[in-house]
């Protein structure tokens, strides 16, 4: 497998009021083109920090990150981010929030009508066409999160970075969007990194699950390859021995090997 | 809250106690005629219910009246007390006109607020309007300069570090100290007064805009960075809407001080304007007119403030 994104001995130290805080150390990870990687670990271990590094929103204090053979120097639309707190602009409607992204990526070469089509298609994908003209403070938390997803997907990024994108959703919507995401990833061959707390979600979606140790100074504890065939069906998987094994392995890591998250400073 | 609880309490109290009392009365009068009494009781109960419903409606009206009084009464008492003290104070002290005298003068004055007898004798309406005009022009220029300057200072920390000490130095200076400079540069009184308004309005505009730009949530800027928006798009789609509430606060503070300063500036420069008018009436020893002017200045200032608060509410976005 050819590596598309690579993280090479990366460390992240924050300067805080109480001195230096080592959030991440010695992270080494290569992600192949089209691969789906799930990042899992206890709260506060540094998953968002790692995702922000890949996004280019923050610069590492040690090591280097590469994407498509070039060093990641900053963020860009080819690496779309679904933020943990959705980060919609409150003065724009759902439509305009997505349109802002669509216009930026495709505005140079496509007409207004086509941009509008793209925006509506992205909103339809997450089932939010009816809320198109609503403002973020008029919709529920889960709906906001879905607009955030629509915004990222509408950009057709090479790398899709998602920070707990389905965290605020109910089980049914979550399942529907997981299925939708699998289809999109299969169709677009987007390289995807998804932070999650949910073991089932990780096993269902990911090619590899990166399990992180507890912070501070967190690093990668184990990497599990989920060699289940695609397309995957959640109902069939439930009885698949390999699926059950993967699930057990992640649970064991989280609740035995990393059972006592030290209270993060 | 209180209105609701009163409404809820009233009907039940009316509906429950009387039928019980009736029942006792009838059983006393006809110990054997139970059914008759029963019917009577039912009829009475229905009647009572009707009365209760009407009482409830009345209760609701009363509750609303009470709520209104609760809101309106304290300010009314405040004003009444103020006028009372004013009246008592003017009984002994000589020269100060009392409330009644002022009221009579006001009636005469406001009968014709827009008369014009030459440049130095105009109705109070013209004086207020020309003061407002000066404030508007001075403030308009301040906004034109101050808002872009605030954006630049908020966005580029080098500029901020460069200009901030200067602003800190100049801001505490009374804008009236700038009046002679205005007179020197503009050679006329009118633009000099406008100039002081410009000076006093510009500081809150710059500072609030700059603070607003610095406080734009990092999340929104991250969106801009991931999308790699052009600087123009960043300003129009993210910075401007996010900073607008701060800018409106700056505008409110600016106009507030401008309205304070214009009175003093006009006293010094003369011409037409509420400040000049106050000074002129002092020279004419029409003290009741000065008191009227104080109220007019207060009311206009209050209206300006309320209008801007309304505007700010319209443009404040709930954080999601
Ligand atoms: N800008 C910062 N300055 C200082 N410390 C930070 C900063 N950002 C994150 N941290 C610290 O780094 C650690 C990792 O934070 P991070 O947000 O990456 O956790 P996470 O794994 O995403 O947690 P969660 O699952 O709750 O979202 C935390 O202890 C946090 O306090
Ligand atoms: Mg996180």
XYZ file of C-alpha atoms and ligand atoms in Angstrom:
617
model
C 0.000 0.000 0.000
C 1.248 3.398 -0.940
C 1.265 5.849 1.920
C -0.634 9.049 1.370
C -0.601 10.656 4.769
C 2.310 10.015 7.048
C 2.969 11.139 10.566
C 6.612 10.801 11.517
C 7.724 10.877 15.157
C 5.368 13.709 15.904
C 5.048 15.254 19.330
C 2.870 18.085 20.555
C 3.654 20.158 23.620
C 1.427 22.996 24.758
C 2.631 25.982 26.707
C 0.157 26.403 29.526
C 0.035 28.616 32.576
C 1.393 25.721 34.645
C 4.339 25.198 32.344
C 4.732 22.775 29.489
C 2.110 20.139 28.860
C 3.114 17.181 26.706
C -0.062 16.091 24.945
C 1.391 13.729 22.315
C 4.759 12.063 21.856
C 6.371 9.734 19.295
C 3.410 9.333 16.990
C 4.246 7.324 13.891
C 1.476 6.504 11.478
C 1.162 5.970 7.730
C -2.174 6.037 6.031
C -2.657 4.665 2.528
C -4.723 6.387 -0.130
C -8.378 5.532 0.287
C -7.833 4.009 3.680
C -10.257 4.548 6.546
C -8.566 4.972 9.911
C -10.417 5.252 13.190
C -8.743 6.944 16.157
C -10.005 5.674 19.460
C -8.968 6.397 23.018
C -10.239 7.744 26.306
C -11.399 11.322 26.556
C -8.589 13.850 26.759
C -5.912 11.525 25.383
C -5.169 13.755 22.411
C -7.290 12.483 19.533
C -8.453 15.955 18.511
C -4.908 17.218 18.886
C -3.657 14.590 16.440
C -6.479 15.302 14.009
C -5.723 19.043 14.122
C -2.100 18.271 13.324
C -3.103 16.299 10.224
C -5.488 19.093 9.278
C -2.615 21.544 9.584
C -4.522 23.732 12.026
C -1.677 23.385 14.503
C 1.997 22.791 13.872
C 3.760 19.924 15.688
C 6.447 20.775 18.218
C 8.390 17.683 17.134
C 8.479 15.560 14.001
C 6.874 16.125 10.647
C 3.607 15.366 8.863
C 3.325 14.675 5.147
C 0.382 14.545 2.827
C 0.720 13.405 -0.768
C 4.502 13.640 -0.481
C 4.557 17.211 0.753
C 4.958 18.562 4.250
C 1.711 19.767 5.798
C 2.349 23.471 6.356
C -1.180 24.592 7.060
C -4.799 23.725 6.518
C -6.398 23.564 3.085
C -9.631 22.512 1.421
C -8.131 19.242 0.157
C -8.166 18.135 3.820
C -11.718 18.859 4.945
C -12.502 18.805 8.646
C -15.727 17.950 10.448
C -15.168 19.731 13.741
C -16.059 18.180 17.066
C -18.202 21.219 17.907
C -19.517 21.530 14.330
C -18.320 25.175 14.023
C -21.121 26.446 11.814
C -21.251 30.172 11.224
C -24.331 31.345 13.146
C -25.101 34.235 10.787
C -25.378 31.994 7.731
C -28.223 29.599 6.953
C -27.480 25.896 6.647
C -27.492 26.371 2.889
C -25.055 29.277 3.013
C -22.752 27.455 5.414
C -22.367 24.648 2.902
C -22.371 26.999 -0.079
C -19.404 28.915 1.356
C -17.336 25.731 1.108
C -18.699 24.677 -2.274
C -18.059 28.106 -3.728
C -14.499 28.133 -2.444
C -13.624 24.739 -3.916
C -15.588 24.730 -7.173
C -16.412 28.417 -7.714
C -13.431 28.914 -10.012
C -14.569 26.504 -12.690
C -18.320 25.983 -12.279
C -21.398 28.140 -12.748
C -23.792 29.311 -10.030
C -26.429 26.737 -10.925
C -23.965 23.886 -10.582
C -22.736 25.221 -7.230
C -26.307 25.377 -6.021
C -26.868 21.801 -7.156
C -23.803 20.629 -5.264
C -24.898 22.422 -2.100
C -28.376 20.951 -2.213
C -26.991 17.491 -2.968
C -24.754 17.653 0.081
C -27.640 18.746 2.286
C -29.851 16.031 0.875
C -27.218 13.441 1.652
C -27.500 14.224 5.366
C -31.288 14.546 5.155
C -31.398 18.265 5.789
C -33.036 19.645 2.674
C -36.088 20.750 4.708
C -33.876 22.783 7.071
C -31.950 24.378 4.222
C -32.998 27.956 5.014
C -32.771 27.640 8.799
C -30.079 29.239 10.915
C -27.843 27.073 13.105
C -29.501 28.249 16.310
C -32.849 27.056 14.956
C -31.840 23.408 14.553
C -30.883 20.645 16.974
C -27.349 19.657 17.927
C -27.477 16.548 15.770
C -28.708 18.560 12.800
C -25.859 21.041 13.209
C -23.420 18.185 13.230
C -24.976 16.901 10.003
C -24.606 20.294 8.341
C -20.952 20.190 9.364
C -20.660 16.778 7.691
C -22.426 18.054 4.578
C -20.042 20.984 4.421
C -16.996 18.708 4.556
C -18.375 16.177 2.072
C -19.438 18.887 -0.365
C -15.795 19.839 -0.816
C -14.911 16.381 -2.183
C -11.660 16.422 -0.225
C -8.740 14.090 -0.771
C -8.572 13.581 2.975
C -11.634 13.671 5.181
C -10.906 14.381 8.828
C -13.786 13.863 11.211
C -13.768 14.560 14.936
C -16.562 12.507 16.486
C -18.935 13.443 13.689
C -21.758 11.227 14.895
C -21.328 11.900 18.599
C -24.430 14.040 18.995
C -26.748 11.850 16.908
C -29.398 9.360 17.944
C -28.753 5.700 17.185
C -30.964 5.542 14.073
C -29.586 8.646 12.378
C -26.115 7.585 13.340
C -26.564 4.179 11.698
C -28.001 5.747 8.548
C -25.127 8.207 8.263
C -22.552 5.503 8.941
C -23.957 3.508 6.020
C -24.013 6.646 3.902
C -20.417 7.419 4.837
C -19.270 3.928 3.870
C -20.883 4.377 0.460
C -19.324 7.812 -0.024
C -15.883 6.602 0.968
C -16.176 3.631 -1.377
C -17.320 5.894 -4.210
C -14.856 8.766 -3.737
C -11.905 6.762 -2.448
C -11.330 9.550 0.065
C -8.707 8.885 2.691
C -10.521 9.217 5.995
C -9.465 9.683 9.580
C -12.269 9.557 12.095
C -12.058 10.157 15.818
C -14.602 8.149 17.731
C -15.515 6.887 21.186
C -17.700 4.149 19.806
C -16.110 0.708 19.451
C -18.825 -0.647 17.128
C -18.542 2.367 14.888
C -14.765 1.959 14.687
C -14.961 -1.711 13.763
C -17.791 -1.218 11.276
C -16.183 1.658 9.387
C -12.431 1.359 9.680
C -9.756 -0.492 7.794
C -7.479 0.081 10.732
C -8.191 1.167 14.290
C -5.517 3.263 15.947
C -5.804 2.933 19.719
C -4.221 5.641 21.780
C -2.837 5.403 25.281
C -4.063 7.696 27.996
C -2.668 11.185 28.271
C -0.650 13.119 29.188
C 2.119 12.278 26.728
C -0.191 9.940 24.864
C 0.998 7.883 21.958
C -0.259 5.061 19.771
C -0.783 1.956 21.885
C -1.898 -0.581 19.316
C -3.044 -0.647 15.728
C -5.657 -3.201 14.740
C -6.310 -4.161 11.128
C -9.960 -4.848 10.534
C -9.781 -7.227 7.608
C -13.495 -7.574 7.057
C -14.645 -7.593 3.440
C -16.487 -4.576 1.992
C -19.223 -3.627 1.471
C -20.032 -4.288 5.084
C -23.485 -4.863 6.426
C -24.047 -4.180 10.097
C -26.612 -6.938 10.509
C -24.468 -9.643 8.911
C -21.381 -8.489 10.777
C -23.019 -9.011 14.132
C -22.509 -12.779 13.760
C -19.156 -12.656 11.990
C -16.454 -14.195 14.255
C -13.784 -11.815 12.919
C -15.969 -8.811 13.754
C -16.535 -10.116 17.262
C -12.790 -10.657 17.676
C -11.958 -7.104 16.561
C -14.532 -5.665 18.857
C -13.191 -7.704 21.752
C -9.632 -6.590 21.003
C -10.544 -2.901 21.098
C -12.644 -3.302 24.224
C -9.805 -5.152 25.897
C -7.379 -2.360 25.030
C -9.684 0.365 26.278
C -11.030 -1.242 29.408
C -8.147 -3.452 30.541
C -4.867 -2.103 29.256
C -5.905 1.566 29.508
C -8.529 1.057 32.167
C -7.560 3.873 34.488
C -7.276 7.132 32.640
C -5.100 9.277 34.840
C -6.994 12.441 35.559
C -5.825 14.747 32.838
C -4.004 17.773 34.222
C -45.281 34.677 36.927
C -47.222 36.474 39.647
C -50.073 37.218 37.255
C -50.456 33.540 36.466
C -50.502 32.358 40.040
C -53.116 34.930 40.969
C -55.354 33.827 38.106
C -54.980 30.200 39.092
C -55.717 30.808 42.739
C -58.814 32.998 42.358
C -61.395 30.757 40.590
C -60.813 27.719 42.768
C -61.217 29.760 45.895
C -64.493 31.197 44.591
C -65.834 27.889 43.257
C -65.155 25.686 46.264
C -66.203 27.370 49.450
C -69.663 28.796 48.648
C -71.474 25.546 47.579
C -70.391 23.897 50.798
C -71.806 26.800 52.741
C -75.093 26.574 50.772
C -75.436 22.879 51.475
C -75.227 23.481 55.177
C -77.769 26.253 55.004
C -80.323 24.062 53.154
C -79.931 21.011 55.319
C -80.602 23.239 58.291
C -83.806 24.621 56.740
C -85.242 21.327 55.341
C -83.735 18.421 57.185
C -85.877 15.822 55.255
C -85.907 17.242 51.731
C -82.530 15.862 50.716
C -83.198 15.612 46.943
C -84.602 19.102 46.744
C -81.669 20.401 48.591
C -79.431 18.432 46.315
C -80.929 20.009 43.173
C -80.746 23.384 44.778
C -77.114 22.756 45.517
C -76.466 21.768 41.904
C -78.169 24.877 40.617
C -76.310 26.974 43.072
C -73.091 25.299 42.068
C -73.720 26.061 38.396
C -74.457 29.647 39.282
C -71.366 29.790 41.404
C -69.330 28.361 38.528
C -70.604 31.081 36.225
C -69.774 33.680 38.830
C -66.420 32.062 39.319
C -65.705 32.236 35.579
C -66.573 35.893 35.564
C -64.502 36.365 38.677
C -61.647 34.602 36.958
C -61.861 36.975 34.006
C -61.987 39.895 36.399
C -59.133 38.340 38.324
C -57.089 38.096 35.168
C -57.765 41.743 34.389
C -56.875 42.664 37.913
C -53.707 40.576 37.728
C -52.659 42.256 34.529
C -53.358 45.651 36.036
C -51.340 44.690 39.056
C -48.431 43.539 36.912
C -48.576 46.805 35.012
C -48.656 48.824 38.205
C -45.778 46.836 39.583
C -43.688 47.880 36.608
C -44.938 51.446 36.270
C -45.348 52.402 39.892
C -41.736 52.630 41.100
C -40.629 54.954 38.270
C -43.779 57.048 38.736
C -43.111 57.342 42.462
C -39.514 58.244 41.632
C -40.547 61.052 39.335
C -43.193 62.278 41.759
C -40.654 62.374 44.581
C -38.182 64.187 42.375
C -40.744 66.819 41.414
C -41.801 67.125 45.054
C -38.244 67.698 46.248
C -37.668 70.103 43.389
C -40.782 72.002 44.385
C -39.771 72.143 48.051
C -36.259 73.205 47.145
C -37.514 76.096 45.036
C -39.861 77.326 47.745
C -37.011 78.734 49.792
C -34.136 79.204 47.357
C -34.614 82.222 45.198
C -34.087 82.285 41.449
C -34.594 78.579 40.775
C -37.904 78.079 38.941
C -40.242 75.438 40.337
C -41.886 72.570 38.438
C -45.046 74.510 37.662
C -43.214 77.544 36.352
C -41.023 75.306 34.196
C -44.051 73.436 32.889
C -45.738 76.695 31.852
C -42.577 77.851 30.095
C -42.323 74.485 28.356
C -45.873 74.718 27.052
C -45.086 78.101 25.528
C -41.756 76.912 24.173
C -43.082 73.757 22.537
C -46.042 75.559 21.017
C -43.637 76.768 18.332
C -40.365 74.816 18.419
C -39.376 75.679 14.850
C -39.503 79.475 14.674
C -36.652 81.392 13.136
C -35.765 85.001 14.026
C -32.328 85.341 12.532
C -29.265 83.178 13.185
C -29.102 83.669 16.952
C -32.758 83.263 17.841
C -34.268 80.014 16.687
C -36.763 77.530 18.114
C -35.585 74.745 20.404
C -36.391 72.202 17.674
C -33.809 73.776 15.348
C -31.248 73.830 18.129
C -31.703 70.154 18.908
C -31.618 69.251 15.225
C -28.440 71.152 14.514
C -26.750 69.545 17.518
C -27.861 66.142 16.261
C -26.542 66.990 12.829
C -23.123 67.859 14.253
C -23.080 64.621 16.217
C -24.080 62.675 13.109
C -21.382 64.208 10.924
C -18.622 63.968 13.527
C -19.629 60.448 14.415
C -19.977 59.440 10.760
C -16.391 60.444 10.037
C -15.253 58.699 13.219
C -16.948 55.485 12.094
C -15.482 55.834 8.623
C -11.981 56.066 10.057
C -12.394 54.127 13.303
C -13.985 50.892 12.062
C -11.383 50.098 9.384
C -8.646 51.174 11.801
C -10.098 48.844 14.431
C -10.092 45.963 11.931
C -6.466 46.598 11.068
C -5.427 46.838 14.726
C -7.376 43.715 15.634
C -6.004 41.679 12.762
C -2.347 42.705 12.786
C -0.723 42.607 16.190
C 2.226 44.670 14.971
C -0.054 47.581 14.151
C -1.797 47.116 17.458
C 1.488 47.265 19.339
C 2.448 50.334 17.344
C -0.716 52.374 17.825
C -2.010 51.132 21.165
C 0.243 53.283 23.394
C -0.760 56.361 21.412
C -4.458 55.592 21.831
C -3.981 54.934 25.540
C -2.306 58.319 25.827
C -4.892 60.305 23.880
C -8.066 58.594 25.006
C -8.252 60.056 28.523
C -7.927 63.606 27.159
C -11.145 65.577 27.210
C -12.231 66.139 23.623
C -12.727 69.820 24.470
C -8.964 70.151 24.690
C -8.958 69.472 20.955
C -11.365 72.315 20.236
C -8.703 75.027 19.800
C -6.867 72.786 17.344
C -10.102 72.443 15.405
C -10.611 76.212 15.445
C -7.070 76.714 14.241
C -7.318 74.187 11.426
C -10.873 74.875 10.239
C -10.955 78.609 11.015
C -14.688 78.379 11.788
C -16.651 77.395 14.879
C -19.037 74.923 13.325
C -16.541 72.395 11.923
C -14.490 72.794 15.090
C -17.426 71.551 17.185
C -17.880 68.648 14.770
C -14.167 67.978 15.097
C -14.453 67.480 18.874
C -17.264 65.015 18.239
C -15.030 63.177 15.792
C -12.254 62.990 18.370
C -14.430 61.738 21.201
C -16.254 59.209 18.991
C -13.253 57.637 17.400
C -11.670 55.984 20.448
C -14.569 53.708 21.419
C -15.028 52.811 17.735
C -11.406 51.772 17.259
C -11.053 49.988 20.568
C -14.306 48.028 20.430
C -13.820 46.996 16.830
C -10.257 45.863 17.546
C -11.338 43.897 20.618
C -14.166 42.350 18.596
C -11.746 41.236 15.899
C -9.417 39.749 18.483
C -12.276 37.872 20.126
C -13.638 36.201 17.013
C -13.936 32.570 18.148
C -11.028 30.439 16.989
C -13.537 27.890 15.658
C -14.787 30.301 13.022
C -11.256 31.217 12.026
C -10.414 27.521 11.775
C -13.278 27.119 9.314
C -11.820 29.994 7.308
C -8.390 28.392 7.428
C -9.569 24.947 6.364
C -11.485 26.484 3.473
C -8.499 28.755 2.770
C -10.875 31.658 2.189
C -9.559 34.819 0.587
C -8.914 37.731 2.944
C -11.959 39.494 1.443
C -14.211 36.517 2.184
C -12.736 36.218 5.669
C -13.613 39.846 6.340
C -17.113 39.814 4.823
C -18.272 36.339 5.823
C -16.567 35.791 9.143
C -14.927 38.848 10.701
C -17.585 41.437 9.935
C -20.596 39.451 11.195
C -18.658 38.253 14.235
C -17.446 41.752 15.085
C -20.724 43.545 14.396
C -22.036 43.259 17.983
C -18.780 44.763 19.302
C -18.924 47.511 16.696
C -22.452 48.350 17.747
C -21.293 48.605 21.349
C -18.590 50.990 20.146
C -21.185 53.013 18.268
C -23.406 53.175 21.340
C -20.568 54.382 23.560
C -19.421 56.851 20.898
C -22.807 58.406 20.412
C -23.340 58.525 24.166
C -20.145 60.517 24.739
C -20.713 62.580 21.615
C -24.047 63.690 22.980
C -22.359 64.601 26.277
C -19.605 66.538 24.571
C -21.662 68.442 22.019
C -23.387 70.520 24.721
C -20.081 71.693 26.137
C -18.524 72.239 22.719
C -21.442 74.367 21.537
C -21.319 76.451 24.687
C -17.812 77.387 23.661
C -18.346 77.824 19.935
C -21.783 79.447 19.790
C -23.999 79.386 16.703
C -27.086 77.186 16.676
C -27.317 74.140 18.878
C -28.734 72.970 22.161
C -25.496 73.733 24.022
C -25.354 77.225 22.655
C -29.045 77.656 23.438
C -28.451 76.727 27.096
C -25.708 79.337 27.291
C -27.833 81.923 25.533
C -30.757 81.366 27.892
C -28.345 81.726 30.807
C -27.311 85.098 29.434
C -31.003 85.979 29.129
C -31.484 84.657 32.681
C -34.293 82.367 31.561
C -33.420 79.621 34.024
C -36.616 77.667 33.380
C -35.482 77.272 29.787
C -32.211 75.803 30.973
C -34.095 73.247 33.020
C -36.221 72.412 29.993
C -33.046 72.022 27.956
C -31.672 69.608 30.545
C -34.760 67.434 30.157
C -34.668 67.663 26.365
C -30.987 66.671 26.266
C -31.729 63.774 28.582
C -34.664 62.544 26.528
C -32.808 62.774 23.223
C -29.834 60.929 24.723
C -32.152 58.233 26.066
C -33.856 57.801 22.693
C -30.509 57.514 20.903
C -29.363 54.898 23.376
C -32.581 52.866 23.138
C -32.486 52.953 19.359
C -28.923 51.666 19.295
C -29.673 48.943 21.826
C -32.535 47.835 19.586
C -30.192 47.783 16.614
C -27.609 45.787 18.548
C -30.200 43.177 19.515
C -31.129 42.724 15.900
C -27.539 41.958 14.929
C -26.412 39.823 17.828
C -26.213 36.175 16.899
C -26.653 33.498 19.465
C -23.532 31.467 19.769
C -24.244 27.941 18.674
N -4.480 24.512 23.124
C -4.213 23.720 24.172
N -3.476 24.196 25.205
C -3.205 23.407 26.252
N -3.597 22.139 26.392
C -4.330 21.611 25.408
C -4.683 22.375 24.242
N -5.414 21.597 23.428
C -5.533 20.405 24.049
N -4.880 20.413 25.239
C -4.738 19.264 26.156
O -4.317 18.161 25.425
C -4.980 16.987 25.843
C -5.644 16.312 24.659
O -6.748 17.098 24.228
P -7.675 16.656 23.031
O -8.670 17.707 22.819
O -6.837 16.277 21.869
O -8.371 15.351 23.640
P -9.393 14.356 22.930
O -8.755 13.019 22.909
O -9.867 14.908 21.660
O -10.562 14.321 23.992
P -12.132 14.178 23.733
O -12.369 12.755 23.372
O -12.721 14.515 25.051
O -12.486 15.131 22.648
C -5.953 17.400 26.917
O -5.389 17.079 28.178
C -6.074 18.880 26.759
O -6.238 19.473 28.017
Mg -11.651 15.711 20.989
